[in-house]
mmCIF file of C-alpha atoms and ligand atoms in Angstrom:
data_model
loop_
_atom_site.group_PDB
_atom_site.id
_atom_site.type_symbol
_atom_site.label_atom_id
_atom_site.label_comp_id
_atom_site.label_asym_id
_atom_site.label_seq_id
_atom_site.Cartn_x
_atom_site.Cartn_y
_atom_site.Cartn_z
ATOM 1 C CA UNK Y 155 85.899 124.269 107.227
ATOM 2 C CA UNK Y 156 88.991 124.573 109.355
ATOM 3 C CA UNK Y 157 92.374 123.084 107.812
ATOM 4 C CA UNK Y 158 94.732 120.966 109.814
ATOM 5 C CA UNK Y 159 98.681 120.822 109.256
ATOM 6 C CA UNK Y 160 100.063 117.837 110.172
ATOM 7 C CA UNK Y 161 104.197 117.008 110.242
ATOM 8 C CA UNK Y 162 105.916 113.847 110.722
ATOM 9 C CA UNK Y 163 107.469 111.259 109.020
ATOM 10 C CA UNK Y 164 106.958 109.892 105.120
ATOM 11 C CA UNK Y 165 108.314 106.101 105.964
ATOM 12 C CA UNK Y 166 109.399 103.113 103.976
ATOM 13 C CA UNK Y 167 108.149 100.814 106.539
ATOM 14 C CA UNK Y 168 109.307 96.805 106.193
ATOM 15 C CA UNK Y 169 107.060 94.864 108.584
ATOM 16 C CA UNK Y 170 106.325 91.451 109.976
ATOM 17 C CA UNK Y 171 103.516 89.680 111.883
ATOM 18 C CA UNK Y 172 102.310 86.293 112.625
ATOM 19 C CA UNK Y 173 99.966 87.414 109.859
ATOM 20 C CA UNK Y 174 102.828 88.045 106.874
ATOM 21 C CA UNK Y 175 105.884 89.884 105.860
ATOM 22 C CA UNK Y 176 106.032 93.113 103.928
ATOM 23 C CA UNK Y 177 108.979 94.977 103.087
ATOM 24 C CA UNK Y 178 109.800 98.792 102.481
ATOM 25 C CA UNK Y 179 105.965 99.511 102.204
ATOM 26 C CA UNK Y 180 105.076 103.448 102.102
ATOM 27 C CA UNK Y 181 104.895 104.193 106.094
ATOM 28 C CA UNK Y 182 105.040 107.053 108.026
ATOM 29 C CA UNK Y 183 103.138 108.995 110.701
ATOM 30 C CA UNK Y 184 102.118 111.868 108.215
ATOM 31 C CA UNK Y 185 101.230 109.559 105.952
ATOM 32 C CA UNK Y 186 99.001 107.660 107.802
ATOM 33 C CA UNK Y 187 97.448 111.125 109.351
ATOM 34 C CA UNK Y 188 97.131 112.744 106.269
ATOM 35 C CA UNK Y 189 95.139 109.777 104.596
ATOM 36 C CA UNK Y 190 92.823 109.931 108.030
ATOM 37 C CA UNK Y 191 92.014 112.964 108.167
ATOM 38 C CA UNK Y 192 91.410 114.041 104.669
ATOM 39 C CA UNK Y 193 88.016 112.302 104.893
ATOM 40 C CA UNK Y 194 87.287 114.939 107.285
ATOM 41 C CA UNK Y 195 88.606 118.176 106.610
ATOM 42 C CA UNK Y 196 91.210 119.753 104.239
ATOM 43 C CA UNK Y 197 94.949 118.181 105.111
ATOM 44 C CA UNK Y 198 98.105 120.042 104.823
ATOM 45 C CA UNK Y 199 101.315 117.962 104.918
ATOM 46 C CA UNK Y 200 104.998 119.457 106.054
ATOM 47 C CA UNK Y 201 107.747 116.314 106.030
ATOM 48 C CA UNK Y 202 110.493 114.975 103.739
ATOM 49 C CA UNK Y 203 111.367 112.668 101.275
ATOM 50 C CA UNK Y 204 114.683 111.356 99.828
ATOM 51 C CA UNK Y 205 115.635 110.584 96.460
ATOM 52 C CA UNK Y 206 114.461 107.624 96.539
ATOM 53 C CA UNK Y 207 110.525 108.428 97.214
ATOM 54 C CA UNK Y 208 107.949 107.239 94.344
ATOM 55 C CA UNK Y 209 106.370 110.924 92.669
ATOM 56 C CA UNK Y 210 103.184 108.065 92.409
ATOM 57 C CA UNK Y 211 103.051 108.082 95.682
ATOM 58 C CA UNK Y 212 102.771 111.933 96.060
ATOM 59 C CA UNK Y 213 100.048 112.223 93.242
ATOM 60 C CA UNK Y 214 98.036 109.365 95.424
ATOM 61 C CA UNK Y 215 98.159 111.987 98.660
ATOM 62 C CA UNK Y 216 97.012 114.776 96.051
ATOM 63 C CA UNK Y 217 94.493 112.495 94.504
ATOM 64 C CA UNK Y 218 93.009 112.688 98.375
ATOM 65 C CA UNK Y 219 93.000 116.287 97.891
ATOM 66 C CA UNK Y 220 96.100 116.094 100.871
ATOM 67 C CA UNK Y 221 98.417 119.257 100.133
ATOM 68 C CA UNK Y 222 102.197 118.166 99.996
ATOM 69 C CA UNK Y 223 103.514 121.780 98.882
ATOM 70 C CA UNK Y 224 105.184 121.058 102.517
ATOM 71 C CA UNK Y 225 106.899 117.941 101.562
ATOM 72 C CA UNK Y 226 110.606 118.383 100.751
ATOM 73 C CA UNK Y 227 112.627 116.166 98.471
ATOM 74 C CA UNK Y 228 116.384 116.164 99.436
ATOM 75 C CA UNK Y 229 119.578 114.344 98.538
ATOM 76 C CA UNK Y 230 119.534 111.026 100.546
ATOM 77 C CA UNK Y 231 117.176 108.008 101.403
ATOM 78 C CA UNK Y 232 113.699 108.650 103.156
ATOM 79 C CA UNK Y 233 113.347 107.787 106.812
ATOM 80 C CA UNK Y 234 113.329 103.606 107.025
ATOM 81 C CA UNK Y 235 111.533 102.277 109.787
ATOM 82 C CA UNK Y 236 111.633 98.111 110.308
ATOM 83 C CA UNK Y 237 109.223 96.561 113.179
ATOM 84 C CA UNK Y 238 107.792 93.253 114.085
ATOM 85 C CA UNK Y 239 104.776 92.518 116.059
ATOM 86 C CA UNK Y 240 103.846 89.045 117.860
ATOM 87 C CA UNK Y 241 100.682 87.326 118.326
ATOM 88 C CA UNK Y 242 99.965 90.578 120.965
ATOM 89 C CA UNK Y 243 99.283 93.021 118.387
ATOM 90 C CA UNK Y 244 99.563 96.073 120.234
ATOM 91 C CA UNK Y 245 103.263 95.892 121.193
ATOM 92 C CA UNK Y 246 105.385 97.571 118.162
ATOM 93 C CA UNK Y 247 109.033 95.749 118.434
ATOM 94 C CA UNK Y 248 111.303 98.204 116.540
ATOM 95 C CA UNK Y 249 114.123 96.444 114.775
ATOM 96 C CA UNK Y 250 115.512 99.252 112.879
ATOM 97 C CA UNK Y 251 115.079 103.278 112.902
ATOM 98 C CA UNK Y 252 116.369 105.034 109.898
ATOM 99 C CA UNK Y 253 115.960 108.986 109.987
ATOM 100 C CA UNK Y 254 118.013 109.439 106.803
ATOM 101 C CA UNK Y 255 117.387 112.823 104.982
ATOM 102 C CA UNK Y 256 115.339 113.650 108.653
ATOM 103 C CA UNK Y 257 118.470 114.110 110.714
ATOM 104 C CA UNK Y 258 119.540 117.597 108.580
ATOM 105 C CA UNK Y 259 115.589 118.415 108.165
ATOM 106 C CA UNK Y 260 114.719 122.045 108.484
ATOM 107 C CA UNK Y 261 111.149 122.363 108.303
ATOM 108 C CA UNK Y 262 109.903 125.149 106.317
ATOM 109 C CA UNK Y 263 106.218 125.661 107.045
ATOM 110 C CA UNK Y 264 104.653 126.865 103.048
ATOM 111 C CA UNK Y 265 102.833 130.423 104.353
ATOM 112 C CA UNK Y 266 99.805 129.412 102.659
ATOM 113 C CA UNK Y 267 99.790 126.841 105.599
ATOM 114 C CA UNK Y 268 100.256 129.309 108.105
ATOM 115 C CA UNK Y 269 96.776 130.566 108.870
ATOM 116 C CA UNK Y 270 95.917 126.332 109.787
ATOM 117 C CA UNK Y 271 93.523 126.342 112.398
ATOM 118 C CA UNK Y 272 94.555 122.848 113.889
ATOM 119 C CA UNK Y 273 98.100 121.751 114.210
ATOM 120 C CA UNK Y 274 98.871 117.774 114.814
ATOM 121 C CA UNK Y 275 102.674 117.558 115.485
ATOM 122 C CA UNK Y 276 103.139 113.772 114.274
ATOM 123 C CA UNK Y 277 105.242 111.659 115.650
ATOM 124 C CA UNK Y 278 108.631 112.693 114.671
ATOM 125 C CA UNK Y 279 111.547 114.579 116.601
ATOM 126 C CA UNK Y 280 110.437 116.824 119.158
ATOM 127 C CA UNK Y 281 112.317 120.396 117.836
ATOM 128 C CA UNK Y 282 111.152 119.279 114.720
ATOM 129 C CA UNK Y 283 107.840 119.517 115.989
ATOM 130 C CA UNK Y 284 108.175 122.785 117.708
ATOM 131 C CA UNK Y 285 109.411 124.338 114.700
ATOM 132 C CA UNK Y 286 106.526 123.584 112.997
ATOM 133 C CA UNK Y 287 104.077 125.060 115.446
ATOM 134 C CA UNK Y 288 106.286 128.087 115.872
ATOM 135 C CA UNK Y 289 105.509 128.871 112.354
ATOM 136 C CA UNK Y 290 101.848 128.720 112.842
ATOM 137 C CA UNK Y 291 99.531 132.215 113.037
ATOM 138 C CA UNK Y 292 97.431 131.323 115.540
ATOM 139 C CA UNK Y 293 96.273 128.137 116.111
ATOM 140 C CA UNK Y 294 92.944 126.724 117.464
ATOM 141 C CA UNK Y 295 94.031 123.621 118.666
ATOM 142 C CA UNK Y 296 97.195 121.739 119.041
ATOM 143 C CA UNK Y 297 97.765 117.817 119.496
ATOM 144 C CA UNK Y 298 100.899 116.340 119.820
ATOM 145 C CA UNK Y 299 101.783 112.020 119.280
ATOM 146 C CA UNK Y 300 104.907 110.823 120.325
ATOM 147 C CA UNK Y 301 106.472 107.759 120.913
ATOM 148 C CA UNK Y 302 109.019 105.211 123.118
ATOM 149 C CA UNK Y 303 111.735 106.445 120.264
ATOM 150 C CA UNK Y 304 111.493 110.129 121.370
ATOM 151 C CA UNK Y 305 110.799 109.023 125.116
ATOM 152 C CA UNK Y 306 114.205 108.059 125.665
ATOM 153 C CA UNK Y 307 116.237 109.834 123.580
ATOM 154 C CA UNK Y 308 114.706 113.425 124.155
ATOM 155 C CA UNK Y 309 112.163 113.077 126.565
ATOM 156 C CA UNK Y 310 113.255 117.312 127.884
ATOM 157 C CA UNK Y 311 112.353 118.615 124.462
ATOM 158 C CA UNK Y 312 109.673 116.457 124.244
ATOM 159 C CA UNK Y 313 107.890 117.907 127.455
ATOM 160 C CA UNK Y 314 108.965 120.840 126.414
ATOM 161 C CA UNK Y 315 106.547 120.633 123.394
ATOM 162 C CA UNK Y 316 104.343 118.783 125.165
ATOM 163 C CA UNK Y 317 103.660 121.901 126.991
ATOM 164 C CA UNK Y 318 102.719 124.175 123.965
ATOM 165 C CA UNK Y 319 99.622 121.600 123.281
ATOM 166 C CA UNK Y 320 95.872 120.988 124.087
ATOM 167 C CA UNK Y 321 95.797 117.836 123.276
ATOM 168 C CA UNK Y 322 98.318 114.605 124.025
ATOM 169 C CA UNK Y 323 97.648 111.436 122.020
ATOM 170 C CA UNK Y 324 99.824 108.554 122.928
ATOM 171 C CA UNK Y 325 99.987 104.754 123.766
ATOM 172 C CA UNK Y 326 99.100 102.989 127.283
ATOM 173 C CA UNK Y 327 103.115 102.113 127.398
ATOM 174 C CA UNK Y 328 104.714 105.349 125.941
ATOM 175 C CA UNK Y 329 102.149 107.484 128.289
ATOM 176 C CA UNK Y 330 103.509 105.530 131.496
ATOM 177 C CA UNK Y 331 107.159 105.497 130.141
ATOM 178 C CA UNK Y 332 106.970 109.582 129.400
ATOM 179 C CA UNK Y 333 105.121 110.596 132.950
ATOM 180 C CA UNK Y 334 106.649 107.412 135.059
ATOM 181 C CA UNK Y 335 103.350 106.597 136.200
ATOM 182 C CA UNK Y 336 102.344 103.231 136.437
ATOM 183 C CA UNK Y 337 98.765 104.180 136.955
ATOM 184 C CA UNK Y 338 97.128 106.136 133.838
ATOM 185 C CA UNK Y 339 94.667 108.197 135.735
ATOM 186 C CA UNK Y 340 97.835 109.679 137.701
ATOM 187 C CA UNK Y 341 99.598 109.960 134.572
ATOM 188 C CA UNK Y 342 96.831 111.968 132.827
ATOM 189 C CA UNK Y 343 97.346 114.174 135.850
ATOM 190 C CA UNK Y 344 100.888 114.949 135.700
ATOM 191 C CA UNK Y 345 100.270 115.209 131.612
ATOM 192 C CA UNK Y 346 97.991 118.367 132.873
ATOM 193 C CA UNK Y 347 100.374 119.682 134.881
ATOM 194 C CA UNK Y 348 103.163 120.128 131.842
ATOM 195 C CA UNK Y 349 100.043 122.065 129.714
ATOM 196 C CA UNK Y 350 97.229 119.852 127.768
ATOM 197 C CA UNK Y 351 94.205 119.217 129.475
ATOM 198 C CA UNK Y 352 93.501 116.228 127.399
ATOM 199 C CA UNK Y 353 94.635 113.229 126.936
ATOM 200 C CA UNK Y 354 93.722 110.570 124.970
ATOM 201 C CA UNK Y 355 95.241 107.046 125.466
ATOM 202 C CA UNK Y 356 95.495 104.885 122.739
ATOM 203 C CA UNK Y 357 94.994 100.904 123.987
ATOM 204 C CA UNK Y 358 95.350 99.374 120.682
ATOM 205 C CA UNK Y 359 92.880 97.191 119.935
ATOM 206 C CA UNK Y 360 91.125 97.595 123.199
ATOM 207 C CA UNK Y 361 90.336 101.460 121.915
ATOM 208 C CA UNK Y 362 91.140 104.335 123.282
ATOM 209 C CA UNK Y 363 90.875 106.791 126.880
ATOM 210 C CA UNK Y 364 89.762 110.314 127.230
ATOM 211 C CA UNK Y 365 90.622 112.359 129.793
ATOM 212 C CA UNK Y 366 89.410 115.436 129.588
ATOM 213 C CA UNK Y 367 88.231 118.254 132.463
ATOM 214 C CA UNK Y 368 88.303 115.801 135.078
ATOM 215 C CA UNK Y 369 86.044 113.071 133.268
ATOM 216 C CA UNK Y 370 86.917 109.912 131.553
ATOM 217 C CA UNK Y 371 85.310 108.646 128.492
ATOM 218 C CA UNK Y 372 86.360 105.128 127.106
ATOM 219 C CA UNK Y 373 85.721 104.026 123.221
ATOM 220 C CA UNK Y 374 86.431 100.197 122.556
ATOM 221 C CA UNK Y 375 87.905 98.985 119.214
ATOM 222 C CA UNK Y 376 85.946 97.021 117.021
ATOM 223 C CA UNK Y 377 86.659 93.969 117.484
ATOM 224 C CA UNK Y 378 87.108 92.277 113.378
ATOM 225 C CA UNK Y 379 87.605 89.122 112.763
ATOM 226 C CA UNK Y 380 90.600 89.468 110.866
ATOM 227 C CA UNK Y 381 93.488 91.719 111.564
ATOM 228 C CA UNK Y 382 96.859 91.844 109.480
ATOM 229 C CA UNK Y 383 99.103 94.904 110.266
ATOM 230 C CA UNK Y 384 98.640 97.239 113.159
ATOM 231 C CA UNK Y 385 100.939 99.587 112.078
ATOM 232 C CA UNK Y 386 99.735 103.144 111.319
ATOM 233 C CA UNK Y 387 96.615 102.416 113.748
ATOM 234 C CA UNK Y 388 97.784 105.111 115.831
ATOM 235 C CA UNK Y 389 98.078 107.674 113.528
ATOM 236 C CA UNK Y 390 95.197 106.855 111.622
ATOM 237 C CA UNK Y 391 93.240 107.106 114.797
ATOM 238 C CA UNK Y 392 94.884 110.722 115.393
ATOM 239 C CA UNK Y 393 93.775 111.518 111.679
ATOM 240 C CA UNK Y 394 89.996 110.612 112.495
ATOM 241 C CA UNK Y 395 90.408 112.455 115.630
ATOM 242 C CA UNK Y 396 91.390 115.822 114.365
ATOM 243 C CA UNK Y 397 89.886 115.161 111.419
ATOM 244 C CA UNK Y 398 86.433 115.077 112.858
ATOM 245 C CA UNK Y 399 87.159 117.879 115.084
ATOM 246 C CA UNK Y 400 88.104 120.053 112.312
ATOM 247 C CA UNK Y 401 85.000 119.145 110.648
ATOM 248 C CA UNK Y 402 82.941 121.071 113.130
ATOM 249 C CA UNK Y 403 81.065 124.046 111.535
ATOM 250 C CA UNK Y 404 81.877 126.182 115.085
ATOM 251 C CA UNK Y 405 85.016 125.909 116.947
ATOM 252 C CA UNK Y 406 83.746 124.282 120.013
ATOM 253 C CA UNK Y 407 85.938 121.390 121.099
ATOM 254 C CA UNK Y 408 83.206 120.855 123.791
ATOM 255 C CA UNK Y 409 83.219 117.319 125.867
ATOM 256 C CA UNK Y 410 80.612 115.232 123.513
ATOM 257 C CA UNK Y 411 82.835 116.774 120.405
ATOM 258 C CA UNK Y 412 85.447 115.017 121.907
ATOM 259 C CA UNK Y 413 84.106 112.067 122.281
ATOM 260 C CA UNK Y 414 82.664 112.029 119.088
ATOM 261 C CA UNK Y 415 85.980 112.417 118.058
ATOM 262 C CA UNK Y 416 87.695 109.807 119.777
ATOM 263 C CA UNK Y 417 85.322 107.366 118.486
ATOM 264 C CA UNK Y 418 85.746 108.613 115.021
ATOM 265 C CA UNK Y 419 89.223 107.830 115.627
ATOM 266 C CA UNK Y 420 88.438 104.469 116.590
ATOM 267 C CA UNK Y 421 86.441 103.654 113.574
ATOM 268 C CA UNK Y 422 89.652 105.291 111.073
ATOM 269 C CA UNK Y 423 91.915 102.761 113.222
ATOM 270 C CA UNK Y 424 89.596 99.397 112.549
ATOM 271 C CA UNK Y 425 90.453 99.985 108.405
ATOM 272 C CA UNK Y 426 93.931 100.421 108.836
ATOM 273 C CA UNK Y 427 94.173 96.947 110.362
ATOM 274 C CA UNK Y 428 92.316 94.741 108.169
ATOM 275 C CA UNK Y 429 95.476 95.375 105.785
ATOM 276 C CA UNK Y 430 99.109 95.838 105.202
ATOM 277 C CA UNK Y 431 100.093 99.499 105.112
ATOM 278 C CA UNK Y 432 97.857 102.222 104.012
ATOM 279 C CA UNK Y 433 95.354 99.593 101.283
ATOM 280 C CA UNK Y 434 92.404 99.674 102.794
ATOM 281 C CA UNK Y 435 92.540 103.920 103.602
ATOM 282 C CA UNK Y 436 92.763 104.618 100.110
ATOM 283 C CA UNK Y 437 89.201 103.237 99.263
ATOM 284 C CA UNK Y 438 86.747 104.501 102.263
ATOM 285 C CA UNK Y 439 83.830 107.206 101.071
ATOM 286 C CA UNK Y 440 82.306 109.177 104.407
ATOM 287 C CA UNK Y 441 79.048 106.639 104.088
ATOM 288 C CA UNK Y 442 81.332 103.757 104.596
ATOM 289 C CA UNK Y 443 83.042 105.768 107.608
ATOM 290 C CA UNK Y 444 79.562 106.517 109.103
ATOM 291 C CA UNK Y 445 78.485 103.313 108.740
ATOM 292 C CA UNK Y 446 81.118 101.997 111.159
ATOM 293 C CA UNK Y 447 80.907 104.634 113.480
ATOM 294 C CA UNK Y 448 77.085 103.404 113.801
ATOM 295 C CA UNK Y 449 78.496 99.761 114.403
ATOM 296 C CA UNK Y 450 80.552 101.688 117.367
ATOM 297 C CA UNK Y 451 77.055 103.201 118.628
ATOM 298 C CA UNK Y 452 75.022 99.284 118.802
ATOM 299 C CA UNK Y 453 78.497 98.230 120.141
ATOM 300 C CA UNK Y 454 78.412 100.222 123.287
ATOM 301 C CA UNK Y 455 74.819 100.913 123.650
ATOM 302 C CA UNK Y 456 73.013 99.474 126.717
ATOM 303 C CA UNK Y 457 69.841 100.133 129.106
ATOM 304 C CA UNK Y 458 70.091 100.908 132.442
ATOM 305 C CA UNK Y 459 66.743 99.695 134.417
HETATM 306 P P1 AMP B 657 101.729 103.898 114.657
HETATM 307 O O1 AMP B 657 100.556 104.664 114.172
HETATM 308 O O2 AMP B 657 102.081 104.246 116.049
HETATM 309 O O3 AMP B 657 101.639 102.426 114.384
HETATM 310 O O4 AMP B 657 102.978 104.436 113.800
HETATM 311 C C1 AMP B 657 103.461 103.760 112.689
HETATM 312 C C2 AMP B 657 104.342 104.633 111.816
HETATM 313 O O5 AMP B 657 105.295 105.345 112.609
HETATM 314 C C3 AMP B 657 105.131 103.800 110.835
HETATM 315 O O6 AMP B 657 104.589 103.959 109.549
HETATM 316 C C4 AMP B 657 106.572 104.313 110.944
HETATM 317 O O7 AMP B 657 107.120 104.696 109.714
HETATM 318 C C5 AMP B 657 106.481 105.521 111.849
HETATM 319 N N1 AMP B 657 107.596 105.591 112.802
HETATM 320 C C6 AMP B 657 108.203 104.581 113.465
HETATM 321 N N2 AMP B 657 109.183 105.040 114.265
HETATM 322 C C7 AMP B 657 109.197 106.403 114.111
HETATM 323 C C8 AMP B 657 109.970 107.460 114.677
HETATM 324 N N3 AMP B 657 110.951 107.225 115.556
HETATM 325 N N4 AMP B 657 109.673 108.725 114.302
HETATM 326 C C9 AMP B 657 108.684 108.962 113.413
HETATM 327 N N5 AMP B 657 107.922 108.023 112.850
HETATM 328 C C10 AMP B 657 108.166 106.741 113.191
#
């Protein structure tokens, strides 16, 4: 089975909604990823920590069989992220961003990770993420996430890596604020002009978009009846996403692959919200994964007369 390297950020997250308050909670794009997509397919991890980051919490990512010989430990405090959400789930407030021991952060890519097949460059600074995938063989397939952080402070290198990728996953709002396109089919298209040919837009807990060779695809979210913490949806989702792909005996990212995908990223998504932080990712088994993605199947299935 193919392995996927993932980089981005190892978080102490300290979050509020209407639902309750949690504070300095492991966070992070990798993290969330890596958790993801280890029920797929073998995970390799390239971040860092500070000082301050639990070795428990490192033996939990190995316990999921997640490699973290590509997790750093330097002087200083691991990145601190702080956001609140309001009744409208799907709109992240940041209150406080944090990089800590990421602003010196050379990534050094372990060369047993070099020969990864898929390469998800997390959300995290954009040369950060191009020095990742420079040390990469040969990839199969690249995705990139992003978000309105990295939008306005470096939205050049962002495109710049943008344009190295297959794949762009990103929100409704960040894709609109990156392309300044109002309209998301015209922003898929000016995503295709920089490089990827596909696009998938995240719509929080409305699902997710495709956009892929000219066709659209749409995948709801489930809707639960109770949601506590939408952070880490997105990444989650990614994790499911490549995750699945990965999975694949062949390489063939072919269009119903992708969709396959997409809704397998849907499905990783609806866990991570039923719960503060990463709880309810540490306990799935693929059976309980399938079963959901068959709830996603009677969810969208109708007859046409
Ligand atoms: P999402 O999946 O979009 O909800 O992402 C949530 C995670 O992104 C949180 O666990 C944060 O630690 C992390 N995060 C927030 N801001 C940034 C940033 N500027 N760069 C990298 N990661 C971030």
């Amino acid at each position: 089975m193919a392995s996927i390297v993932v980089v981005g950020s190892m978080a102490f997250d300290s979050i509020e909604t209407p639902f309750g308050k949690e504070g300095k909670i492991l966070g992070g794009s990798a993290n969330y990823f890596s958790l993801s997509a280890s029920y797929f397919a073998p995970t390799r991890c390239v971040s860092v920590v500070g000082e301050d980051f639990p070795v428990e919490h490192l033996n939990l990512l190995k316990s999921r069989k997640i490699d973290v010989k590509g997790i750093k430990q330097e002087a200083g405090k691991t990145f601190h992220w702080a956001g609140r959400y309001s009744y409208d789930l799907n709109q992240a407030h940041t209150l406080e961003t944090h990089l800590n021991v990421f602003e010196r952060f050379e990534p050094e890519v372990p060369k047993e990770y070099r020969d990864s097949e898929f390469v998800m460059l997390g959300n995290i600074a954009p040369p950060l993420q191009a020095k990742v995938l420079a040390q990469i063989d040969n990839p199969k397939f690249i995705a990139l996430d992003t978000m309105n952080f990295w939008i306005e402070g470096q939205r050049d290198a962002l495109i710049q890596a943008i344009g190295k990728c297959h794949a762009l996953i990103i929100n409704e709002g960040e894709v609109r604020q990156l392309t300044r396109q109002h309209n998301v089919v015209q922003a898929a298209q000016v995503v295709r002009s920089w490089g990827p040919q596909i696009l998938v837009v995240k719509q929080g807990e409305y699902g997710a978009l495709l956009f892929d060779h000219g066709e659209v695809f749409s995948v709801p979210g489930l809707p639960l009846a109770e949601v506590k913490d939408p952070t880490g949806a997105g990444d989650t989702f990614a994790g499911g996403f490549m995750g699945y792909l990965a999975s694949q005996a062949k390489f063939s990212i072919s269009r119903y692959t992708l969709r396959k995908a997409i809704v397998y990223g849907s499905v990783m998504a609806s866990f991570t919200v039923q719960e503060f932080g990463i709880k309810d990712l540490l306990t799935l088994t693929r059976e309980l994964i399938d079963e959901r993605y068959k709830r996603f199947v009677e969810l969208t299935s109708f007859h046409v007369d």
